[in-house]
């Protein structure tokens, strides 16, 4: 754990994360994912915290797998890590200790399955402040799973998602 923290702190200092606002933290996390910067990704996922998140082992393995796969990473990681995907933050709900971030992603390879027509896809994640004042990215369960369950369908789009999808071209 000590060696891992040193590797993380070589690219991302805990004090810097403590000073960031949630929006800046989310943007830095997305940039780290796009660049394949595993130490920074791990720092934002909780690797700088005094006490690791309960699901730290799953976060660590999932991020390592995504970076190792590079442009061939499976969804939903592909939307965050592939250099081919255009991505931007399209929605934010932020308060002092938490944030809900929505990212819009356009993958030219399409969403997979039967359709290869590209469409804007949304990725939602939360940020929370740990007890030691560090922002921490909390990804939804599909990011931590080792394989996608074929019975898992994306949530149907409601008004909220429609507004976010419409915000993508402007961003």
PDB file of C-alpha atoms in Angstrom:
ATOM      1  CA  UNK A   1       0.000   0.000   0.000  1.00  0.00           C
ATOM      2  CA  UNK A   2       2.879   2.350   0.804  1.00  0.00           C
ATOM      3  CA  UNK A   3       4.584   1.784  -2.536  1.00  0.00           C
ATOM      4  CA  UNK A   4       1.308   2.261  -4.372  1.00  0.00           C
ATOM      5  CA  UNK A   5       0.679   5.563  -2.582  1.00  0.00           C
ATOM      6  CA  UNK A   6       4.150   6.780  -3.536  1.00  0.00           C
ATOM      7  CA  UNK A   7       3.447   5.967  -7.198  1.00  0.00           C
ATOM      8  CA  UNK A   8       0.117   7.786  -6.983  1.00  0.00           C
ATOM      9  CA  UNK A   9       1.628  10.810  -5.247  1.00  0.00           C
ATOM     10  CA  UNK A  10       4.274  11.063  -7.964  1.00  0.00           C
ATOM     11  CA  UNK A  11       1.461  12.130 -10.326  1.00  0.00           C
ATOM     12  CA  UNK A  12      -1.286  13.368  -7.980  1.00  0.00           C
ATOM     13  CA  UNK A  13      -0.753  14.923  -4.574  1.00  0.00           C
ATOM     14  CA  UNK A  14      -3.350  14.458  -1.849  1.00  0.00           C
ATOM     15  CA  UNK A  15      -3.151  18.148  -0.977  1.00  0.00           C
ATOM     16  CA  UNK A  16      -4.002  19.079  -4.579  1.00  0.00           C
ATOM     17  CA  UNK A  17      -7.078  16.832  -4.530  1.00  0.00           C
ATOM     18  CA  UNK A  18      -8.113  18.357  -1.206  1.00  0.00           C
ATOM     19  CA  UNK A  19      -7.994  21.862  -2.737  1.00  0.00           C
ATOM     20  CA  UNK A  20      -9.971  20.961  -5.907  1.00  0.00           C
ATOM     21  CA  UNK A  21     -13.659  21.549  -6.319  1.00  0.00           C
ATOM     22  CA  UNK A  22     -15.792  18.622  -7.473  1.00  0.00           C
ATOM     23  CA  UNK A  23     -16.018  19.826 -11.072  1.00  0.00           C
ATOM     24  CA  UNK A  24     -12.231  20.134 -11.407  1.00  0.00           C
ATOM     25  CA  UNK A  25     -11.788  16.723  -9.800  1.00  0.00           C
ATOM     26  CA  UNK A  26     -14.220  15.114 -12.266  1.00  0.00           C
ATOM     27  CA  UNK A  27     -12.457  16.717 -15.234  1.00  0.00           C
ATOM     28  CA  UNK A  28      -9.039  15.604 -13.970  1.00  0.00           C
ATOM     29  CA  UNK A  29     -10.341  12.060 -13.448  1.00  0.00           C
ATOM     30  CA  UNK A  30     -11.692  11.932 -17.010  1.00  0.00           C
ATOM     31  CA  UNK A  31      -8.374  13.279 -18.348  1.00  0.00           C
ATOM     32  CA  UNK A  32      -6.449  10.637 -16.375  1.00  0.00           C
ATOM     33  CA  UNK A  33      -8.692   7.926 -17.827  1.00  0.00           C
ATOM     34  CA  UNK A  34      -8.221   9.203 -21.382  1.00  0.00           C
ATOM     35  CA  UNK A  35      -4.430   9.349 -20.938  1.00  0.00           C
ATOM     36  CA  UNK A  36      -4.241   5.900 -19.325  1.00  0.00           C
ATOM     37  CA  UNK A  37      -2.676   7.490 -16.240  1.00  0.00           C
ATOM     38  CA  UNK A  38      -3.302   4.622 -13.816  1.00  0.00           C
ATOM     39  CA  UNK A  39      -1.690   6.218 -10.741  1.00  0.00           C
ATOM     40  CA  UNK A  40      -3.865   9.345 -11.070  1.00  0.00           C
ATOM     41  CA  UNK A  41      -6.966   7.252 -11.742  1.00  0.00           C
ATOM     42  CA  UNK A  42      -6.281   5.249  -8.590  1.00  0.00           C
ATOM     43  CA  UNK A  43      -5.744   8.450  -6.615  1.00  0.00           C
ATOM     44  CA  UNK A  44      -9.180   9.731  -7.626  1.00  0.00           C
ATOM     45  CA  UNK A  45     -10.747   6.314  -6.961  1.00  0.00           C
ATOM     46  CA  UNK A  46      -9.637   6.439  -3.322  1.00  0.00           C
ATOM     47  CA  UNK A  47      -5.978   5.399  -3.406  1.00  0.00           C
ATOM     48  CA  UNK A  48      -4.840   8.523  -1.549  1.00  0.00           C
ATOM     49  CA  UNK A  49      -7.311   8.167   1.328  1.00  0.00           C
ATOM     50  CA  UNK A  50      -6.080   7.230   4.779  1.00  0.00           C
ATOM     51  CA  UNK A  51      -8.617   4.398   4.760  1.00  0.00           C
ATOM     52  CA  UNK A  52      -9.224   2.759   1.387  1.00  0.00           C
ATOM     53  CA  UNK A  53     -12.848   2.385   0.232  1.00  0.00           C
ATOM     54  CA  UNK A  54     -14.471  -0.918   1.199  1.00  0.00           C
ATOM     55  CA  UNK A  55     -14.480  -2.057  -2.428  1.00  0.00           C
ATOM     56  CA  UNK A  56     -10.881  -0.959  -3.048  1.00  0.00           C
ATOM     57  CA  UNK A  57      -9.739  -4.333  -4.420  1.00  0.00           C
ATOM     58  CA  UNK A  58     -12.490  -4.223  -7.068  1.00  0.00           C
ATOM     59  CA  UNK A  59     -11.693  -0.580  -7.967  1.00  0.00           C
ATOM     60  CA  UNK A  60      -7.997  -1.375  -8.289  1.00  0.00           C
ATOM     61  CA  UNK A  61      -8.513  -4.440 -10.501  1.00  0.00           C
ATOM     62  CA  UNK A  62     -11.102  -2.726 -12.697  1.00  0.00           C
ATOM     63  CA  UNK A  63      -8.879   0.313 -13.327  1.00  0.00           C
ATOM     64  CA  UNK A  64      -5.819  -1.858 -13.981  1.00  0.00           C
ATOM     65  CA  UNK A  65      -7.801  -3.985 -16.455  1.00  0.00           C
ATOM     66  CA  UNK A  66      -9.144  -0.902 -18.252  1.00  0.00           C
ATOM     67  CA  UNK A  67      -5.717   0.696 -18.630  1.00  0.00           C
ATOM     68  CA  UNK A  68      -4.101  -2.568 -19.728  1.00  0.00           C
ATOM     69  CA  UNK A  69      -6.791  -3.029 -22.402  1.00  0.00           C
ATOM     70  CA  UNK A  70      -6.295   0.508 -23.714  1.00  0.00           C
ATOM     71  CA  UNK A  71      -8.466   1.300 -26.733  1.00  0.00           C
ATOM     72  CA  UNK A  72      -9.881  -2.231 -26.641  1.00  0.00           C
ATOM     73  CA  UNK A  73     -11.339  -1.867 -23.135  1.00  0.00           C
ATOM     74  CA  UNK A  74     -14.864  -3.179 -22.725  1.00  0.00           C
ATOM     75  CA  UNK A  75     -17.819  -0.901 -22.024  1.00  0.00           C
ATOM     76  CA  UNK A  76     -18.365   1.093 -19.917  1.00  0.00           C
ATOM     77  CA  UNK A  77     -14.614   1.652 -19.401  1.00  0.00           C
ATOM     78  CA  UNK A  78     -14.097   2.156 -23.151  1.00  0.00           C
ATOM     79  CA  UNK A  79     -16.170   5.340 -22.926  1.00  0.00           C
ATOM     80  CA  UNK A  80     -13.681   6.760 -20.404  1.00  0.00           C
ATOM     81  CA  UNK A  81     -10.366   5.361 -21.618  1.00  0.00           C
ATOM     82  CA  UNK A  82     -10.426   5.137 -25.407  1.00  0.00           C
ATOM     83  CA  UNK A  83      -8.699   7.995 -27.223  1.00  0.00           C
ATOM     84  CA  UNK A  84     -11.268   7.529 -30.024  1.00  0.00           C
ATOM     85  CA  UNK A  85     -14.191   8.578 -27.833  1.00  0.00           C
ATOM     86  CA  UNK A  86     -15.231  12.234 -27.598  1.00  0.00           C
ATOM     87  CA  UNK A  87     -16.340  12.961 -24.037  1.00  0.00           C
ATOM     88  CA  UNK A  88     -17.372  15.938 -21.977  1.00  0.00           C
ATOM     89  CA  UNK A  89     -19.241  16.705 -18.788  1.00  0.00           C
ATOM     90  CA  UNK A  90     -22.863  17.517 -19.655  1.00  0.00           C
ATOM     91  CA  UNK A  91     -24.367  17.777 -16.178  1.00  0.00           C
ATOM     92  CA  UNK A  92     -23.323  18.399 -12.592  1.00  0.00           C
ATOM     93  CA  UNK A  93     -25.145  18.523  -9.286  1.00  0.00           C
ATOM     94  CA  UNK A  94     -22.654  19.664  -6.663  1.00  0.00           C
ATOM     95  CA  UNK A  95     -22.758  20.516  -2.974  1.00  0.00           C
ATOM     96  CA  UNK A  96     -20.032  20.830  -0.321  1.00  0.00           C
ATOM     97  CA  UNK A  97     -19.335  17.115   0.168  1.00  0.00           C
ATOM     98  CA  UNK A  98     -20.834  15.300  -2.802  1.00  0.00           C
ATOM     99  CA  UNK A  99     -21.462  15.589  -6.514  1.00  0.00           C
ATOM    100  CA  UNK A 100     -23.341  13.741  -9.226  1.00  0.00           C
ATOM    101  CA  UNK A 101     -21.552  14.044 -12.575  1.00  0.00           C
ATOM    102  CA  UNK A 102     -22.935  13.116 -15.983  1.00  0.00           C
ATOM    103  CA  UNK A 103     -20.586  12.682 -18.902  1.00  0.00           C
ATOM    104  CA  UNK A 104     -21.631  12.533 -22.530  1.00  0.00           C
ATOM    105  CA  UNK A 105     -19.583  10.204 -24.723  1.00  0.00           C
ATOM    106  CA  UNK A 106     -19.602   9.741 -28.493  1.00  0.00           C
ATOM    107  CA  UNK A 107     -17.883   6.546 -29.586  1.00  0.00           C
ATOM    108  CA  UNK A 108     -17.355   6.318 -33.367  1.00  0.00           C
ATOM    109  CA  UNK A 109     -17.379   2.522 -33.063  1.00  0.00           C
ATOM    110  CA  UNK A 110     -21.015   2.656 -31.928  1.00  0.00           C
ATOM    111  CA  UNK A 111     -22.501   1.130 -28.812  1.00  0.00           C
ATOM    112  CA  UNK A 112     -21.843  -2.451 -29.913  1.00  0.00           C
ATOM    113  CA  UNK A 113     -24.461  -5.118 -30.267  1.00  0.00           C
ATOM    114  CA  UNK A 114     -26.441  -5.077 -33.499  1.00  0.00           C
ATOM    115  CA  UNK A 115     -26.094  -1.365 -34.237  1.00  0.00           C
ATOM    116  CA  UNK A 116     -22.786   0.138 -35.284  1.00  0.00           C
ATOM    117  CA  UNK A 117     -24.266   3.625 -35.637  1.00  0.00           C
ATOM    118  CA  UNK A 118     -22.556   6.006 -33.212  1.00  0.00           C
ATOM    119  CA  UNK A 119     -24.760   7.704 -30.659  1.00  0.00           C
ATOM    120  CA  UNK A 120     -24.166   9.810 -27.600  1.00  0.00           C
ATOM    121  CA  UNK A 121     -24.036   7.689 -24.460  1.00  0.00           C
ATOM    122  CA  UNK A 122     -24.169   8.898 -20.873  1.00  0.00           C
ATOM    123  CA  UNK A 123     -21.914   7.876 -18.020  1.00  0.00           C
ATOM    124  CA  UNK A 124     -22.978   8.899 -14.521  1.00  0.00           C
ATOM    125  CA  UNK A 125     -20.735   8.796 -11.466  1.00  0.00           C
ATOM    126  CA  UNK A 126     -20.632  10.281  -7.997  1.00  0.00           C
ATOM    127  CA  UNK A 127     -17.962  12.090  -6.065  1.00  0.00           C
ATOM    128  CA  UNK A 128     -17.818  12.250  -2.309  1.00  0.00           C
ATOM    129  CA  UNK A 129     -15.447  13.708   0.222  1.00  0.00           C
ATOM    130  CA  UNK A 130     -13.721  11.205   2.453  1.00  0.00           C
ATOM    131  CA  UNK A 131     -13.199  11.830   6.154  1.00  0.00           C
ATOM    132  CA  UNK A 132      -9.745  13.219   5.395  1.00  0.00           C
ATOM    133  CA  UNK A 133     -11.229  15.821   3.000  1.00  0.00           C
ATOM    134  CA  UNK A 134     -10.229  14.178  -0.299  1.00  0.00           C
ATOM    135  CA  UNK A 135     -12.602  14.015  -3.250  1.00  0.00           C
ATOM    136  CA  UNK A 136     -13.179  10.425  -4.294  1.00  0.00           C
ATOM    137  CA  UNK A 137     -14.776   9.175  -7.512  1.00  0.00           C
ATOM    138  CA  UNK A 138     -17.381   6.472  -6.941  1.00  0.00           C
ATOM    139  CA  UNK A 139     -18.175   4.653 -10.165  1.00  0.00           C
ATOM    140  CA  UNK A 140     -21.399   2.701 -10.680  1.00  0.00           C
ATOM    141  CA  UNK A 141     -21.324  -1.114 -10.372  1.00  0.00           C
ATOM    142  CA  UNK A 142     -20.946  -1.889 -14.126  1.00  0.00           C
ATOM    143  CA  UNK A 143     -17.429  -0.394 -13.967  1.00  0.00           C
ATOM    144  CA  UNK A 144     -16.416  -2.798 -11.221  1.00  0.00           C
ATOM    145  CA  UNK A 145     -17.847  -5.974 -12.764  1.00  0.00           C
ATOM    146  CA  UNK A 146     -15.473  -8.326 -14.522  1.00  0.00           C
ATOM    147  CA  UNK A 147     -17.930  -9.020 -17.348  1.00  0.00           C
ATOM    148  CA  UNK A 148     -21.180  -7.525 -18.571  1.00  0.00           C
ATOM    149  CA  UNK A 149     -24.323  -9.488 -17.823  1.00  0.00           C
ATOM    150  CA  UNK A 150     -26.198  -9.883 -21.122  1.00  0.00           C
ATOM    151  CA  UNK A 151     -29.474  -9.342 -19.270  1.00  0.00           C
ATOM    152  CA  UNK A 152     -28.346  -5.887 -18.097  1.00  0.00           C
ATOM    153  CA  UNK A 153     -30.001  -3.279 -20.266  1.00  0.00           C
ATOM    154  CA  UNK A 154     -29.232   0.408 -20.058  1.00  0.00           C
ATOM    155  CA  UNK A 155     -31.722   2.448 -18.097  1.00  0.00           C
ATOM    156  CA  UNK A 156     -34.422   3.874 -20.316  1.00  0.00           C
ATOM    157  CA  UNK A 157     -33.850   7.529 -21.077  1.00  0.00           C
ATOM    158  CA  UNK A 158     -36.081   9.909 -19.211  1.00  0.00           C
ATOM    159  CA  UNK A 159     -36.379  13.673 -19.412  1.00  0.00           C
ATOM    160  CA  UNK A 160     -33.187  14.029 -17.343  1.00  0.00           C
ATOM    161  CA  UNK A 161     -31.107  11.995 -19.788  1.00  0.00           C
ATOM    162  CA  UNK A 162     -32.668  13.700 -22.809  1.00  0.00           C
ATOM    163  CA  UNK A 163     -31.598  17.108 -21.484  1.00  0.00           C
ATOM    164  CA  UNK A 164     -28.063  15.821 -20.904  1.00  0.00           C
ATOM    165  CA  UNK A 165     -27.861  14.266 -24.363  1.00  0.00           C
ATOM    166  CA  UNK A 166     -28.963  17.576 -25.877  1.00  0.00           C
ATOM    167  CA  UNK A 167     -26.213  19.371 -23.908  1.00  0.00           C
ATOM    168  CA  UNK A 168     -23.459  17.289 -25.541  1.00  0.00           C
ATOM    169  CA  UNK A 169     -23.192  19.206 -28.859  1.00  0.00           C
ATOM    170  CA  UNK A 170     -22.976  22.548 -27.057  1.00  0.00           C
ATOM    171  CA  UNK A 171     -20.178  21.336 -24.803  1.00  0.00           C
TER     172      UNK A 171
END
